[in-house]
Short mmCIF file of C-alpha atoms in Angstrom, two decimals:
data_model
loop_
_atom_site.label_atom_id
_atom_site.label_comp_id
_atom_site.label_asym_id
_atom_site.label_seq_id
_atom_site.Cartn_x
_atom_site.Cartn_y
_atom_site.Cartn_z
CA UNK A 1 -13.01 -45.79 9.26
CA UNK A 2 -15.17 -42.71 9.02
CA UNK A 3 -18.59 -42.08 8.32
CA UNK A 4 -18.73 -38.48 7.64
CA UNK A 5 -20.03 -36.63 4.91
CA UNK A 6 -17.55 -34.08 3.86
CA UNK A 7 -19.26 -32.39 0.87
CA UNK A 8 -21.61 -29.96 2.98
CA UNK A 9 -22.74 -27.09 0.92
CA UNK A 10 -21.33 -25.18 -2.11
CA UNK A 11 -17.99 -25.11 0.25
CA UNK A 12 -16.34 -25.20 3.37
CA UNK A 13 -15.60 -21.94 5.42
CA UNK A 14 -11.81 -21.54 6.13
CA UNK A 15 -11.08 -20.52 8.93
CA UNK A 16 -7.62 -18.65 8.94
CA UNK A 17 -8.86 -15.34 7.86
CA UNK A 18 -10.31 -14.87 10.85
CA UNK A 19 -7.78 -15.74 13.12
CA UNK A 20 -6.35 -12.59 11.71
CA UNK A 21 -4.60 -13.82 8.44
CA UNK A 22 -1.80 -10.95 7.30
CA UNK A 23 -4.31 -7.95 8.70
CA UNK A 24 -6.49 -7.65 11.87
CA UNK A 25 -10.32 -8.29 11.51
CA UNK A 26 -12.89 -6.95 13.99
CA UNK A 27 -14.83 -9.14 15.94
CA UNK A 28 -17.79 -8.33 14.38
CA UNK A 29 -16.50 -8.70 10.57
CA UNK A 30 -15.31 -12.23 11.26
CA UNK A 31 -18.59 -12.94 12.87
CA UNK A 32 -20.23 -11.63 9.81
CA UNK A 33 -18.55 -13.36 7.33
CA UNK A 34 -19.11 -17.05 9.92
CA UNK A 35 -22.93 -15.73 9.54
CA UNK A 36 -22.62 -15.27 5.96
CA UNK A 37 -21.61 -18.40 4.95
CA UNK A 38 -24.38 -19.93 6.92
CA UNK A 39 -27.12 -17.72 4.81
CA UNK A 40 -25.34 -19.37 1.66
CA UNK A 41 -25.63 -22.87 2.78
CA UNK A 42 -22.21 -23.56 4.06
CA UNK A 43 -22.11 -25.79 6.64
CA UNK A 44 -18.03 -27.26 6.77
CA UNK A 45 -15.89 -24.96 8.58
CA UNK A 46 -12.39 -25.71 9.06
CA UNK A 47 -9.81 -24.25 11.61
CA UNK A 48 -6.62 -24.46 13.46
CA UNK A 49 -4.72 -23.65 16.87
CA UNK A 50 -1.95 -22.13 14.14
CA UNK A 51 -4.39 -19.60 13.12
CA UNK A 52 -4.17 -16.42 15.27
CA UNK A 53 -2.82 -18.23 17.94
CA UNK A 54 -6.57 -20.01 18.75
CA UNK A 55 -8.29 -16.41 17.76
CA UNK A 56 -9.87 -18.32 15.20
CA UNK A 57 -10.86 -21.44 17.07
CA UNK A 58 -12.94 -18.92 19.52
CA UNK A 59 -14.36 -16.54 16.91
CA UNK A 60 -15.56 -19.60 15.06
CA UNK A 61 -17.04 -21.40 18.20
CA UNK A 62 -18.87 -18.53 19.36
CA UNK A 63 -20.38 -17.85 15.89
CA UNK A 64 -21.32 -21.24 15.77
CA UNK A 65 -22.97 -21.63 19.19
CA UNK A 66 -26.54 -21.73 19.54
CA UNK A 67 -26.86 -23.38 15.91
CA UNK A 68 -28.11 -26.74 15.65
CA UNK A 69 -25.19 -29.69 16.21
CA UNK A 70 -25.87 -32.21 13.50
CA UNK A 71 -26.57 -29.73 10.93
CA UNK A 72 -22.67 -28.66 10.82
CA UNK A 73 -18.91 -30.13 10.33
CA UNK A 74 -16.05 -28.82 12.11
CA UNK A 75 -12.59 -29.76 11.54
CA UNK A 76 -9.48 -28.60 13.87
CA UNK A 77 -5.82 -29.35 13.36
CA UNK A 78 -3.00 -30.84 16.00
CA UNK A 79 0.39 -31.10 15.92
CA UNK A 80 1.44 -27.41 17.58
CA UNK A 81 0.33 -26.83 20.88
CA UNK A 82 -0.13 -23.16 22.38
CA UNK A 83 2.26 -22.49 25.16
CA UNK A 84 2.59 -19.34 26.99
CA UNK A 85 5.67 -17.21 26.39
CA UNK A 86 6.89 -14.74 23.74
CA UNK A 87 7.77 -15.55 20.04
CA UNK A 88 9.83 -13.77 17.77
CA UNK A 89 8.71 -10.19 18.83
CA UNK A 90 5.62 -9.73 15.98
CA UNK A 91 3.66 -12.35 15.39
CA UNK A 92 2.51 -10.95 11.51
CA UNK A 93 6.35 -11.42 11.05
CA UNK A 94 6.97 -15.21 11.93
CA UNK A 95 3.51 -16.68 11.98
CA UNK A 96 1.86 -14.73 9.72
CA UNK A 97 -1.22 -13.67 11.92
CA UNK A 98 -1.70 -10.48 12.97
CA UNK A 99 -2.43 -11.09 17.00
CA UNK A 100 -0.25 -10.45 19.64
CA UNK A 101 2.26 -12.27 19.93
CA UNK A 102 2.32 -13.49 24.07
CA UNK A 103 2.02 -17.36 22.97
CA UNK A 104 4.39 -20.25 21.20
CA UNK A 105 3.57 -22.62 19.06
CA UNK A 106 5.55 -25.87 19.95
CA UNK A 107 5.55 -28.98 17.83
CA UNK A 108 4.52 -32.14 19.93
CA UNK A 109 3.17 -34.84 18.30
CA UNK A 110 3.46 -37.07 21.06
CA UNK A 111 0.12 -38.91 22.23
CA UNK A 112 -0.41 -36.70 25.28
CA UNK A 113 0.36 -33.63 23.48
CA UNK A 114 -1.88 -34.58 20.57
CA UNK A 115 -4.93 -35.19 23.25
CA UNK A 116 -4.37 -32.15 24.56
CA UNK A 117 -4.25 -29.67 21.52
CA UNK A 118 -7.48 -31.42 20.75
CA UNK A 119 -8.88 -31.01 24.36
CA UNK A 120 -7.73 -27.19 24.07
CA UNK A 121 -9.24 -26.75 21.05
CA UNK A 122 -12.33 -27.87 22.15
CA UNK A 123 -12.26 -25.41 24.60
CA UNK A 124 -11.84 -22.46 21.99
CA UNK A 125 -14.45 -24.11 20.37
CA UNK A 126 -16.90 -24.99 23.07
CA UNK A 127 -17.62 -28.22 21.27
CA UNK A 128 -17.54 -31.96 22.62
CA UNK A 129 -16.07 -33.35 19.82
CA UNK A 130 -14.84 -32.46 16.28
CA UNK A 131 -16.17 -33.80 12.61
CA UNK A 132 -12.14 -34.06 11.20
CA UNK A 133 -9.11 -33.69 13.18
CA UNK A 134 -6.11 -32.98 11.12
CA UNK A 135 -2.26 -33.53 11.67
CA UNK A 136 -1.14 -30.26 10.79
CA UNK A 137 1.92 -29.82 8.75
CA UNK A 138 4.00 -32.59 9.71
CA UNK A 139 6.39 -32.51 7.23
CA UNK A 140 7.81 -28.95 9.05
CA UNK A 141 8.48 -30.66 11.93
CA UNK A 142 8.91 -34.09 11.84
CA UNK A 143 6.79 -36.34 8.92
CA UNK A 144 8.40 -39.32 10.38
CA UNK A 145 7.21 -38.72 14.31
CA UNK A 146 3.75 -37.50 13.14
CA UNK A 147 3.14 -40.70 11.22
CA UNK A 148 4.37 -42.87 13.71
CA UNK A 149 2.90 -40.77 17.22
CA UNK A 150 0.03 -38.39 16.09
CA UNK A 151 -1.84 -40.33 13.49
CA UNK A 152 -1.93 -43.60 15.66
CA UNK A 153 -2.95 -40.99 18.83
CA UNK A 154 -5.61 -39.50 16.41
CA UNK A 155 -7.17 -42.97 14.97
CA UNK A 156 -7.62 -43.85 18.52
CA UNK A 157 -9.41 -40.94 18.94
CA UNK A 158 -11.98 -41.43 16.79
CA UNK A 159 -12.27 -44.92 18.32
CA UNK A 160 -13.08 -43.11 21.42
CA UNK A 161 -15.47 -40.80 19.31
CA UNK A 162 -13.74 -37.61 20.14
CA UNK A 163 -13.37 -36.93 16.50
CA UNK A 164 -15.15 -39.03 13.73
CA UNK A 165 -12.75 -38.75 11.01
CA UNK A 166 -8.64 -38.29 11.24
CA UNK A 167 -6.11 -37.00 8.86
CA UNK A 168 -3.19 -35.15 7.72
CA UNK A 169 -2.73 -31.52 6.52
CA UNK A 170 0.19 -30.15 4.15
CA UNK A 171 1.20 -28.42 1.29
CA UNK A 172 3.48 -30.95 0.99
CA UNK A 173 2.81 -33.97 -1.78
CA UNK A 174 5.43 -36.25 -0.30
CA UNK A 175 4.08 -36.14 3.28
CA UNK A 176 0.13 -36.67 2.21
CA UNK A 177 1.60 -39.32 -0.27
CA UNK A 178 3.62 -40.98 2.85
CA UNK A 179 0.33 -40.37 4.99
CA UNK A 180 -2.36 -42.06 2.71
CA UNK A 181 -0.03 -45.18 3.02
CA UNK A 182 -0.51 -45.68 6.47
CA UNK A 183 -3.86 -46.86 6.33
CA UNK A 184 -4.92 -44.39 9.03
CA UNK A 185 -6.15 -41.53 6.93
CA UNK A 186 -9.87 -40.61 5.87
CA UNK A 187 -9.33 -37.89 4.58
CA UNK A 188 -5.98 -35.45 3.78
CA UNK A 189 -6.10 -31.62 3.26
CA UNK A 190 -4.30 -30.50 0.23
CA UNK A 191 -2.96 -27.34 -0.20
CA UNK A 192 -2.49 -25.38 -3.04
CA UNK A 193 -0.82 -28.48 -4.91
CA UNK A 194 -3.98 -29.63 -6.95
CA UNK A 195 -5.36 -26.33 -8.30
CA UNK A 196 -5.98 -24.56 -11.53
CA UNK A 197 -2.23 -23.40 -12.23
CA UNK A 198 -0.67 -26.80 -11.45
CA UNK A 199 -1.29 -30.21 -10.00
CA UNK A 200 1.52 -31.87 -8.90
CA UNK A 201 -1.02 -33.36 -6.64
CA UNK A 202 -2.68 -34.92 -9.30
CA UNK A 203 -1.13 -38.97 -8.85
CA UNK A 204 -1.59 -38.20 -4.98
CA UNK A 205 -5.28 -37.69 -5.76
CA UNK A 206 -5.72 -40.53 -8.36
CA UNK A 207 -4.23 -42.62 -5.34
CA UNK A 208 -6.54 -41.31 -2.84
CA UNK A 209 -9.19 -42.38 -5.03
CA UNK A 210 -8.01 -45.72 -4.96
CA UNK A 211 -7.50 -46.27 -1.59
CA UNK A 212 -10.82 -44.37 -0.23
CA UNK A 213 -9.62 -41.36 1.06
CA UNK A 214 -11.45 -38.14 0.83
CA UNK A 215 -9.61 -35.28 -0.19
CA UNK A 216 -10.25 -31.77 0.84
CA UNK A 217 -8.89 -29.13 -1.79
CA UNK A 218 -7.84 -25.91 0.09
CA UNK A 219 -5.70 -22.77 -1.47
CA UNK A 220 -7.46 -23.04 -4.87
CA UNK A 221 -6.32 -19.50 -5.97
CA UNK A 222 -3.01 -20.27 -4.87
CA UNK A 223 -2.90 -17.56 -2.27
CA UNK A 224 -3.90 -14.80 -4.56
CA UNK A 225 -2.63 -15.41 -7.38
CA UNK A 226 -5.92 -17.10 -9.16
CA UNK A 227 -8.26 -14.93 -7.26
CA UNK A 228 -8.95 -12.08 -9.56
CA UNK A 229 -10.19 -12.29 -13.19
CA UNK A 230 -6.87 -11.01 -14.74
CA UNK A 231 -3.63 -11.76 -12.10
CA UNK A 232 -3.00 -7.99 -10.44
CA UNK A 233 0.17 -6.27 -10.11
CA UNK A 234 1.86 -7.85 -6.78
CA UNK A 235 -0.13 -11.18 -6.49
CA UNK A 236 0.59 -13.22 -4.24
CA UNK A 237 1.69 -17.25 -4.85
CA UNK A 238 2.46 -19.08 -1.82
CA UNK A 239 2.28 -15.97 0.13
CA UNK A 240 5.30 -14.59 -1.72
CA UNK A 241 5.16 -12.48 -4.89
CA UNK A 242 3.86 -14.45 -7.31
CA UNK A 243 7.18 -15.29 -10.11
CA UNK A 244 6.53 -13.70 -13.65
CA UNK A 245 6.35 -17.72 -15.47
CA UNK A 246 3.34 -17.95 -13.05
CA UNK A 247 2.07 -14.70 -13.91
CA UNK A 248 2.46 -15.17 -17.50
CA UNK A 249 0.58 -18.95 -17.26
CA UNK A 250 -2.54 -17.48 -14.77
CA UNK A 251 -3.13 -14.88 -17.41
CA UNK A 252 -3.12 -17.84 -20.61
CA UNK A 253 -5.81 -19.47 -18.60
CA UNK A 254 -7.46 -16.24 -17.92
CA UNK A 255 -7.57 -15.84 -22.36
CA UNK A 256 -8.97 -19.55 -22.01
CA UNK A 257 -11.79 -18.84 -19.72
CA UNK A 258 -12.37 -15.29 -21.14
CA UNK A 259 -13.44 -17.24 -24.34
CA UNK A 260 -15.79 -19.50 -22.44
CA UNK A 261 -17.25 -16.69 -19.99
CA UNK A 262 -15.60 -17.93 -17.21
CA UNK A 263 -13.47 -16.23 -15.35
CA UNK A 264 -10.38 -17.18 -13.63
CA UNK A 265 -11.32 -17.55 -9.94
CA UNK A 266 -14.50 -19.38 -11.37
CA UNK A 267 -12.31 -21.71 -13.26
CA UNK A 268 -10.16 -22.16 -10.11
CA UNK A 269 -12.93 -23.07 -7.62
CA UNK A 270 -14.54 -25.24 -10.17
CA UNK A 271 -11.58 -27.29 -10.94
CA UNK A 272 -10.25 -29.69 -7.98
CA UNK A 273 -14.11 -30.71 -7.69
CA UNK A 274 -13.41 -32.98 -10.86
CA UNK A 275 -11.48 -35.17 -9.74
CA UNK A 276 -13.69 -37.90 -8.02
CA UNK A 277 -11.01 -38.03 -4.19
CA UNK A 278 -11.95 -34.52 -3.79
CA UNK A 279 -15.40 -34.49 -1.68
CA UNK A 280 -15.14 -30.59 -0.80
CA UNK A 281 -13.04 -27.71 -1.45
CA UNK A 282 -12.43 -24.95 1.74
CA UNK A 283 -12.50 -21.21 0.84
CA UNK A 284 -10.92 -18.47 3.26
CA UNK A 285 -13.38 -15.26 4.25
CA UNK A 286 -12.47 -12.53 6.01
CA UNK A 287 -16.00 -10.50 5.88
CA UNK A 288 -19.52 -11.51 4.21
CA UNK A 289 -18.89 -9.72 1.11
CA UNK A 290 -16.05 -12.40 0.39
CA UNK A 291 -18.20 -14.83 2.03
CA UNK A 292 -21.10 -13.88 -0.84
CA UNK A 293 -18.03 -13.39 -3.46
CA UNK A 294 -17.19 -16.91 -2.96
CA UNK A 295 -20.75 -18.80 -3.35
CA UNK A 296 -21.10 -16.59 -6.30
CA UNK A 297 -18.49 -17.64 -7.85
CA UNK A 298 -18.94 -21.79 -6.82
CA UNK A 299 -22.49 -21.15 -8.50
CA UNK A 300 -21.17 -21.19 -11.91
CA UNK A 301 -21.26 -23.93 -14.12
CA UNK A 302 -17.86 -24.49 -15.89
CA UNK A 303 -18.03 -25.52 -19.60
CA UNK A 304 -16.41 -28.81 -20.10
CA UNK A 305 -15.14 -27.58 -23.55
CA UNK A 306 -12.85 -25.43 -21.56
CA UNK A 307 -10.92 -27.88 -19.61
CA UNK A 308 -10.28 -29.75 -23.25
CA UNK A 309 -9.27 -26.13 -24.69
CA UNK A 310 -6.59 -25.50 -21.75
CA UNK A 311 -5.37 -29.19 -22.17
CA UNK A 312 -4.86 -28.35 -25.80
CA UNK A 313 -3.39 -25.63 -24.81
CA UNK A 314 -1.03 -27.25 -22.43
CA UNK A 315 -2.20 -24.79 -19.56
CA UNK A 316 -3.81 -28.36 -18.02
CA UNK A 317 -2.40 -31.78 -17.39
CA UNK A 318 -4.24 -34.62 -19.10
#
């Protein structure tokens, strides 16, 4: 099992912003926002060959060159490998990254393709090895050959010290759940399923607990939805317009945390950090200013009397 130390600073840096997330970002704004997190004391940063089609495994790597080794975590994702040819025709349109769109993603869990998406990525990267290596979505594809190919290909890859701590990655309960169950997990990345608007995560977390797992807590304002103080007109949930029920429960909590002096995306950072499985909690940046926006708002201390106050309310499982 691993020995690594996921809760590094306020929070880890995610990654997928700047492998051009919905919207280009310069070069020099996803560099900034890398060197931003640094000045606050971040030192995760988490990443993917799925975001921007490796853009962000190479803006991250060169940001991060030159710093001292041991004083940072990295964590990649396998599962797609990065094939030459042409997609769909736009890129923005079927992966949701706005780079061009000369490259495929193809699923191949198999244990050659799993060593070399990891051998690519350290490439991007211009690392030797990785802190966390992910399966990436497994449940898209096929939950039943990840589990059985990857996460066997990935536990003997930290054997080999390529990688010092495996898991799985999903907004998917039932595929972490499956996952955890293995016995080959450290640690799983959860996805917008344990967060301030609703934790259907929450028995997947209690287990995690139990069996030793680490959890990492990613899409905490549920794409959008929980990252303003009031929810705006068009927010996002799930990277789809937000439905009004949601709507209508983000802005109860928002009257909660109003009454506390707390305000929504300060609630939502706060909260998966309760629960004892969840060691760290990754926020996306796409410049410093969000970079800055987000240790700001991971500074504040939460009063306990509002989690009892949305319970009562019913705006928070027990």
């Amino acid at each position: 099992m691993s020995d690594v130390e996921l809760d590094r600073g306020p929070f880890w840096f995610g990654g997928a912003g700047i492998g051009n997330l919905l919207r280009e970002v310069s070069d020099a704004d996803a560099r900034a926002a890398v060197d931003a997190a640094w000045d606050v004391g971040v030192r995760g940063f988490d990443t993917a060959p799925h975001y921007g089609l490796g853009l962000s495994e190479r803006r991250l790597g060169a940001a991060l060159a030159g710093r001292p080794r041991d004083e940072y975590l990295v964590s990649t994702k396998v599962g797609r490998l990065l094939v030459p040819g042409r997609g769909a025709g736009d890129d923005l349109a079927s992966g949701g990254f706005a780079v061009p769109d000369d490259t495929v993603r193809q699923w191949d869990p198999s244990p050659s393709g799993v060593r070399r998406s990891l051998d690519e990525s350290l490439g991007r990267l211009g690392l030797d090895h990785v802190d966390v290596a992910y399966l990436h979505d497994p449940d898209v594809y096929s939950l039943a050959d990840g589990l059985t190919q990857a996460l066997p290909t990935l536990a003997d890859l930290r054997g080999e010290g390529v990688v010092r701590a495996v898991g799985v990655g999903s907004n998917s309960v039932d595929a972490l759940a499956a996952a955890v169950e293995t016995g080959s997990c450290d640690v799983v990345m959860l996805a917008g399923r344990y967060t301030l608007l609703e934790q259907p995560a929450a028995t997947l977390v209690d287990r995690c607990a139990e069996l030793g797992v680490d959890v990492v807590a990613v899409g905490v304002y549920n794409s959008g939805l929980l990252s303003s103080p009031r929810p705006q007109p068009g927010a996002t949930y799930d990277y789809a317009t937000a439905p009004v029920r949601l709507v209508e429960r983000a802005d109860a909590i928002a009257d909660v945390c109003e009454r506390h002096g707390v305000t929504l995306p300060e609630a939502a950072v706060a909260f998966p950090l309760r629960a004892p499985a969840v060691r760290a909690i990754a926020l996306g940046a796409q410049s410093a200013s969000q970079v800055r926006q987000n240790a700001e708002r991971a500074s504040v201390t939460v009063p306990e009397e509002l989690w009892d106050d949305l319970r009562a309310a019913g705006l928070l499982s027990a």
